[in-house]
Coordinates of C-alpha atoms and ligand atoms in Angstrom, one line a residue:
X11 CA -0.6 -8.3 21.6
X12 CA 0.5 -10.9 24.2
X13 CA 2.1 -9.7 27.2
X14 CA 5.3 -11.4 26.9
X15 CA 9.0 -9.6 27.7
X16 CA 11.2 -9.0 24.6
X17 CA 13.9 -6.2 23.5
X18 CA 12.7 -3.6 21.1
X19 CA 15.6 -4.2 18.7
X20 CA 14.3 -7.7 18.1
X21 CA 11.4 -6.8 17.4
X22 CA 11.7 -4.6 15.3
X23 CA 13.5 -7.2 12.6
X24 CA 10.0 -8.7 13.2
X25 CA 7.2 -6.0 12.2
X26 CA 8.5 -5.3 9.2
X27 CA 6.3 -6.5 6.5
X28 CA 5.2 -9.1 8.5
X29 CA 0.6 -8.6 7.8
X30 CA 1.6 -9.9 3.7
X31 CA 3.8 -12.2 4.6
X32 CA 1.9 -13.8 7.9
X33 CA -1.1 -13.7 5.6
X34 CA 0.4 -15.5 3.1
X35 CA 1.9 -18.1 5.5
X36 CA -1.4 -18.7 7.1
X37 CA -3.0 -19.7 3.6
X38 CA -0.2 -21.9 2.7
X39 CA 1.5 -20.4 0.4
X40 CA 5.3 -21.0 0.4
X41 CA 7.5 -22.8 -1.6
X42 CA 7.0 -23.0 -5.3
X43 CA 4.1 -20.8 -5.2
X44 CA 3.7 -17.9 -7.4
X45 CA 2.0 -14.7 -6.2
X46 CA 0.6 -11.8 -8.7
X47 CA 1.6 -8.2 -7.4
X48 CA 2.5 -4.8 -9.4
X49 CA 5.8 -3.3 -9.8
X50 CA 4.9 -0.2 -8.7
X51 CA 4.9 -0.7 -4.9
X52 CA 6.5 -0.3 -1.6
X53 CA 9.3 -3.1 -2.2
X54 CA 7.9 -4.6 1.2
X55 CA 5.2 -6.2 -0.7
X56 CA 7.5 -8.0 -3.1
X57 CA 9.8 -8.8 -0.4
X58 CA 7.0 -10.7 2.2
X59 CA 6.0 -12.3 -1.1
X60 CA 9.9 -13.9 -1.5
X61 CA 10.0 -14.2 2.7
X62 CA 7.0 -16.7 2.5
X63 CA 9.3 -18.7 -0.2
X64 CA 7.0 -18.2 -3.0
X65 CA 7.7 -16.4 -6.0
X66 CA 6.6 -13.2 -7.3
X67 CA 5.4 -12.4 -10.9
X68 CA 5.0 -8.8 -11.5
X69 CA 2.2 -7.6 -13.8
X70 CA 2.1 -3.6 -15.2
X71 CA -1.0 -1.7 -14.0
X72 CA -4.2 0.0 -14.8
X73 CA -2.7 3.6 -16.8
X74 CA -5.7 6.1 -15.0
X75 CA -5.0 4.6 -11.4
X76 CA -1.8 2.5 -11.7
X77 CA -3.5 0.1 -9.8
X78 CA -3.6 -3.9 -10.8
X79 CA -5.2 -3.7 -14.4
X80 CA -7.9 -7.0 -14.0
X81 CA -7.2 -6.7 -17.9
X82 CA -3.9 -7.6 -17.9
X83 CA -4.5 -9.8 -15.0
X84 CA -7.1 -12.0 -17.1
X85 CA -5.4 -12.0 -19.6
X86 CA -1.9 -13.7 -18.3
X87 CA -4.0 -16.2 -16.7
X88 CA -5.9 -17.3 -19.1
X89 CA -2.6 -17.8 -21.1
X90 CA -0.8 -19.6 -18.1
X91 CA -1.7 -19.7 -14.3
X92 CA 0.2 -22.8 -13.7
X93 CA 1.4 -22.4 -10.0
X94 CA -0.1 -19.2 -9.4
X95 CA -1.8 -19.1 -6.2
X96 CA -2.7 -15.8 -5.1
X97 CA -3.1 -12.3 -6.3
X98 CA -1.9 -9.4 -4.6
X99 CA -3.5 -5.9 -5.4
X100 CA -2.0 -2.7 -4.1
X101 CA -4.4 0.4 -2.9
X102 CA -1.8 2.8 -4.3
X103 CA -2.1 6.1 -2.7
X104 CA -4.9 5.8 -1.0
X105 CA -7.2 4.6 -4.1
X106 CA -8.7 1.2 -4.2
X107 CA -7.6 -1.1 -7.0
X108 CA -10.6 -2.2 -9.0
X109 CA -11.6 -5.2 -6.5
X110 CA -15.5 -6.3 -7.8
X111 CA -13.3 -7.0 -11.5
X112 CA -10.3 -8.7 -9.3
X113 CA -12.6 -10.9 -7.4
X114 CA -14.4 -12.3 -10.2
X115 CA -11.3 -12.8 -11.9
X116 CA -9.5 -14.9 -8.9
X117 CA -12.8 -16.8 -8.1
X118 CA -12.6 -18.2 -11.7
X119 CA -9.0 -19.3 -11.5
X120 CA -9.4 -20.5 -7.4
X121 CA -7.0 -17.7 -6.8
X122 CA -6.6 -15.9 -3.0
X123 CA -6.8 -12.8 -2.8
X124 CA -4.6 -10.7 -0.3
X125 CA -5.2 -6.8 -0.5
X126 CA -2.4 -4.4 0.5
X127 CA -4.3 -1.8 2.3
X128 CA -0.4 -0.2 3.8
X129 CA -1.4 3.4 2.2
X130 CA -5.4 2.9 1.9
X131 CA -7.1 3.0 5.6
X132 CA -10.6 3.7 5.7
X133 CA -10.7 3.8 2.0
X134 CA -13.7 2.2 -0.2
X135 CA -15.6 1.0 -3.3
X136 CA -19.8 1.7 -3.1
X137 CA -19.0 2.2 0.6
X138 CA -17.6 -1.3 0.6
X139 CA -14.2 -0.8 3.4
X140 CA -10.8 -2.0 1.6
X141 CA -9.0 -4.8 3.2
X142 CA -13.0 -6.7 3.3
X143 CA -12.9 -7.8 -0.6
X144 CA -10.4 -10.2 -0.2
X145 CA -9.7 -13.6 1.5
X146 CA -7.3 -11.6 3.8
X147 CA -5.8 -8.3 3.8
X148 CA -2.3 -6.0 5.7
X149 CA -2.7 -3.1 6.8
X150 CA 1.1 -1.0 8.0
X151 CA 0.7 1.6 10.7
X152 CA 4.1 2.7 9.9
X153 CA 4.2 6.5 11.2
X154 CA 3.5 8.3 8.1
X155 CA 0.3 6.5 7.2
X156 CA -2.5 7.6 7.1
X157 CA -3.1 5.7 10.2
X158 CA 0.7 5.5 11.9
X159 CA 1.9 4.3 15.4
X160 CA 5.2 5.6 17.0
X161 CA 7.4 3.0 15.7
X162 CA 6.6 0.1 13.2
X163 CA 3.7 -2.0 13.4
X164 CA 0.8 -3.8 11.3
X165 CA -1.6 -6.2 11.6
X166 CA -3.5 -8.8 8.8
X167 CA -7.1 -9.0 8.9
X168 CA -9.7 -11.7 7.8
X169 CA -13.6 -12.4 7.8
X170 CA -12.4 -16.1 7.8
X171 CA -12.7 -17.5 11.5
X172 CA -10.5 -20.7 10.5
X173 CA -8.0 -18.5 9.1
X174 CA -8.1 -15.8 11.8
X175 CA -7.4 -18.7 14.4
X176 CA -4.4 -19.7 11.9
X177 CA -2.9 -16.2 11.7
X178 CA -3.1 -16.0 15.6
X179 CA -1.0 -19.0 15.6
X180 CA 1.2 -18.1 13.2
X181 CA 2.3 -14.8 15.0
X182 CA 3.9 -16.6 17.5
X183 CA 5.6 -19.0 17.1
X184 CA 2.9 -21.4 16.1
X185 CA 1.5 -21.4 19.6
X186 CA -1.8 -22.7 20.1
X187 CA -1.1 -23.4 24.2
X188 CA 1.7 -21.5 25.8
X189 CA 4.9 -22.8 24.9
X190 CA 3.8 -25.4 22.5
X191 CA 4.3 -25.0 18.7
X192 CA 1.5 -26.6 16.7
X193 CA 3.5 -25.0 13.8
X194 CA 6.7 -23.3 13.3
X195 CA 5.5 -19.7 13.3
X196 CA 7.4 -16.4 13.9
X197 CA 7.6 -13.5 16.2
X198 CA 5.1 -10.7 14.8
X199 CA 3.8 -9.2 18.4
X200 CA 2.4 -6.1 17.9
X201 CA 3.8 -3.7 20.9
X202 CA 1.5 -2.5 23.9
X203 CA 3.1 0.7 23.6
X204 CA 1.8 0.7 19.3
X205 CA -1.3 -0.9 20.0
X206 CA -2.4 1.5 22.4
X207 CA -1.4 4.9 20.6
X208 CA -3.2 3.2 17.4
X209 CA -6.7 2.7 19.7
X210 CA -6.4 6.5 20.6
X211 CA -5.3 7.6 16.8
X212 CA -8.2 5.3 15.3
X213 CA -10.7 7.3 16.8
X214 CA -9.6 10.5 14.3
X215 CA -8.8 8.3 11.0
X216 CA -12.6 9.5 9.4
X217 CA -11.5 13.2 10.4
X218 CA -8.2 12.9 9.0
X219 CA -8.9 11.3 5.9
X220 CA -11.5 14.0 5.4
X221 CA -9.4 16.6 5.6
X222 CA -6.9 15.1 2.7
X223 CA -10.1 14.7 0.7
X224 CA -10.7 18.1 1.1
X225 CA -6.9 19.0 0.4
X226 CA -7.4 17.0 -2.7
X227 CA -10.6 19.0 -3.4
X228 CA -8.5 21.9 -4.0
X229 CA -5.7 20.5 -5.7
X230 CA -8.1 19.2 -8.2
X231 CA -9.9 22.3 -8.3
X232 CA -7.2 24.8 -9.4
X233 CA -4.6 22.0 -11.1
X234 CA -7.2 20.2 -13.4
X235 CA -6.4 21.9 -17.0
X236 CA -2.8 23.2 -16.0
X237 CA 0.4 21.7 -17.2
X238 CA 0.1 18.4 -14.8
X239 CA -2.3 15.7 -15.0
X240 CA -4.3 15.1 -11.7
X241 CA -5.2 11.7 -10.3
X242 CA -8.2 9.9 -11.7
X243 CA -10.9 9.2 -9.1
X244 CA -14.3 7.1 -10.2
X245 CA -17.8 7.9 -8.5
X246 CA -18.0 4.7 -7.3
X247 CA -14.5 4.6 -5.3
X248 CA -13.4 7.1 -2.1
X249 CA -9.8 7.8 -2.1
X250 CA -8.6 8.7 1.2
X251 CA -5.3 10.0 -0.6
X252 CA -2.3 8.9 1.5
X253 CA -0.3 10.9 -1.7
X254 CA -1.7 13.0 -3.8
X255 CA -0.4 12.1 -7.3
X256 CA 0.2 14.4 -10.0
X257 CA 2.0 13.5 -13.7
X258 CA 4.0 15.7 -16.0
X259 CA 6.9 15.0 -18.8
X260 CA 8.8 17.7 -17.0
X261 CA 8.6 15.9 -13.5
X262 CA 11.9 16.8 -12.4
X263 CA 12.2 20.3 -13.6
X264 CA 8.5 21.0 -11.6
X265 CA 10.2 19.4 -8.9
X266 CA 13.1 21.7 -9.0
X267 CA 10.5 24.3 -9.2
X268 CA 8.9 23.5 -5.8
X269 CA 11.6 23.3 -4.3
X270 CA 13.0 26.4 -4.9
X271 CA 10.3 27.9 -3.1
X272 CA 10.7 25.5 0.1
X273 CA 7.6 23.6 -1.0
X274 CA 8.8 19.4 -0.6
X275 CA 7.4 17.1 -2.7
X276 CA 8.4 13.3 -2.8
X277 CA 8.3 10.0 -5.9
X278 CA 6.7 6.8 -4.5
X279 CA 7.9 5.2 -5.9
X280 CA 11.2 6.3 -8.1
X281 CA 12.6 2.7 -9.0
X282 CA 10.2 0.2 -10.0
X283 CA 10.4 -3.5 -8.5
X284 CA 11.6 -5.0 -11.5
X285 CA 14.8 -2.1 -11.7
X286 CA 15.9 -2.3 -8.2
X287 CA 19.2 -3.8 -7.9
X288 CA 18.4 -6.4 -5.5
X289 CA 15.3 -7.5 -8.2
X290 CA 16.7 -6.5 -11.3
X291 CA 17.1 -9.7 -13.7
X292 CA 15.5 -12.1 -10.9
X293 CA 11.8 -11.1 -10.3
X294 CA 9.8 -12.7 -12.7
X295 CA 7.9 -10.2 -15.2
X296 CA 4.5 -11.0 -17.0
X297 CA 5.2 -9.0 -20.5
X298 CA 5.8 -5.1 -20.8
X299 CA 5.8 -3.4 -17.7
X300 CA 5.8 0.0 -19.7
X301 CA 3.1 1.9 -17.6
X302 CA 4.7 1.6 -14.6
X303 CA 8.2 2.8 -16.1
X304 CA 6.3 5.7 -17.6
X305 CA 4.7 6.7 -14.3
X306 CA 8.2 6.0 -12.4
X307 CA 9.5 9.2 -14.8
X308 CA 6.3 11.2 -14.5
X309 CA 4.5 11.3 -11.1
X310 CA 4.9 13.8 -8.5
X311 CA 3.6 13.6 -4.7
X312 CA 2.6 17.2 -4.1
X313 CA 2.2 17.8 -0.1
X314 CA -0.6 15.9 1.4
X315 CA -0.9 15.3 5.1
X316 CA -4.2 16.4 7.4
X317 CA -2.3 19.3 9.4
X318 CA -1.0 21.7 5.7
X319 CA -3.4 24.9 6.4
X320 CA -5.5 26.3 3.8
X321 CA -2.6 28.6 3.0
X322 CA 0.1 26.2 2.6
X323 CA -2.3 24.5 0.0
X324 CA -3.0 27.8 -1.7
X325 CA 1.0 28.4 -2.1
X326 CA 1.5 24.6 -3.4
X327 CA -1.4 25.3 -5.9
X328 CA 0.0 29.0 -6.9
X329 CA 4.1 27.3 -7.4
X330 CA 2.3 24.7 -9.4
X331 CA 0.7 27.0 -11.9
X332 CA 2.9 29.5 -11.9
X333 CA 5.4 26.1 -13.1
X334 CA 3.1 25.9 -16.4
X335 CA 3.1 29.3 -17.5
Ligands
LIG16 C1 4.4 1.0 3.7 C2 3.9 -0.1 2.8 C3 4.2 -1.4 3.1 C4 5.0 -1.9 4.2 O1 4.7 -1.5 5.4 P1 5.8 -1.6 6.6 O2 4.9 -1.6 7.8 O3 6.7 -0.5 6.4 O4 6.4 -3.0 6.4 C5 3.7 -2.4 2.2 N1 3.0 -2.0 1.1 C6 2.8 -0.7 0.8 C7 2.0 -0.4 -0.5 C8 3.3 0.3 1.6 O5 3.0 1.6 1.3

């Protein structure tokens, strides 16, 4: 947030991405690396990953939350963690990925742990905040997250004092004094303008969130037992539901449905990592990525967003059923 000049166009090129990638910069991970993440994620997560110059190794998720399975991820280390350096779970959707079972699995192997909290603001595990389990975490206030500035922004957060001071540095250009480069950083200013509008929106994240949990509420309420298969949520965790997820073989044909009757829905994400063209053959893989294929063809974001009424709910719920008969 320094007060320096600079065009908005450059900037821009800048904030994109930039918490995972700053993070991972700031821990020195870089060249020849490899860094853990799932497949099922906003391709921003794989690409500050590849901009730090490590590699990434996708591994398939956890089938109930299609979050990092600390199964699978125990399991491919234990068979071979030569150069891996850091793991990278995803709070898909607003639910936390199983961090107590992540953390005891990275401590073992001297692994860092970088959260991506981009859809999961405010959300917890035993009341224990995401984006405070690992050694550092990025949060995006892209607009249509759950917390969202005007225009893009972001910022990486850590309990770590000596790595705070590094990240600091690291967001520009490595300046410790003014004008002198201890380190060849980058430009990842966060704007007055974004930084302001996010101090002012802060203040109504709890109240927000509330309201998609009780959105969810009612989803859950009247779709648990139809035709669809509603998201999983443990006792233990509280989803603050940036989408609301539901599953179904017919996912395109319900789709369809909805949208017939002007109701919008949306896939996050439709092409895996490991499928996009600009991955496809390159990213490296840890065995089957099947779950995450499965869910690509099944899920469904049903409309979720703090401002739907009571009555737009109702109709959502009402299209859905009437789908399943
Ligand atoms: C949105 C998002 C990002 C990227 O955030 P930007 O600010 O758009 O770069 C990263 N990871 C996940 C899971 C996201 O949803």
């Amino acid at each position: 947030m320094g007060g320096i000049h600079r065009r908005r166009t450059r900037n821009r090129r800048w904030q994109w991405n930039d918490a995972i990638e700053l993070a991972l910069r700031a821990l020195g991970i870089g060249n020849g690396d490899t860094v853990i993440t799932t497949p099922n994620t906003a391709v921003a997560t794989v690409a500050a990953i590849e901009l730090s110059g490590a590699s990434a190794l996708l591994m398939d998720v956890d089938e109930a939350t299609l979050t990092l399975s600390p199964e699978r991820l125990e399991q491919a280390l234990s068979e071979n963690s030569s150069g891996v350096k850091a793991v990278i779970p995803v709070h898909l959707y607003g639910y936390p990925a199983a961090m107590p079972e992540i953390l005891t699995i990275c401590e073992k192997h001297r692994l860092f742990v970088i959260e991506d909290c981009a859809q999961a603001h405010g959300a917890s595990i035993n009341g224990r905040k995401v984006g405070t389990f690992g050694d550092a975490a990025a949060f995006s206030f892209y607009p249509t997250k759950n917390l969202g500035a005007l225009g893009d922004g972001g910022a990486a957060v850590t309990r770590n004092s000596a790595l705070a001071e590094k990240l600091r540095e690291l967001r520009v250009y490595g300046w410790r004094e003014r004008y002198i480069s201890e380190s060849a950083g980058m430009n990842t200013r966060l704007d007055e303008i974004q930084a302001a509008t996010l101090r002012v929106k802060l203040r109504y994240l709890e109240l927000e969130n509330a309201r998609r949990r009780e959105i969810a509420l009612s989803y859950d309420r009247f779709l648990t037992g139809s035709c669809v298969t509603t998201p999983h949520c443990s006792k233990s965790a509280h989803h603050v539901y940036h989408q609301y997820v539901v599953r179904s073989p017919r996912r395109d044909a319900l789709r369809e449905h909805l949208k017939e009757q002007q109701i919008e829905t949306g896939v996050l994400y439709p092409v895996p990592i490991h499928q996009q063209p600009g991955y496809r053959g390159r990213v490296a893989v840890a065995g089957e990525l099947a779950i995450t294929e499965r869910a690509a063809r099944e899920l469904l974001c049903l409309p979720m967003h703090p401002w739907l009424s009571d009555k737009e709910v109702a109709r959502v719920i009402s299209a859905v059923r009437d789908f399943c008969r």
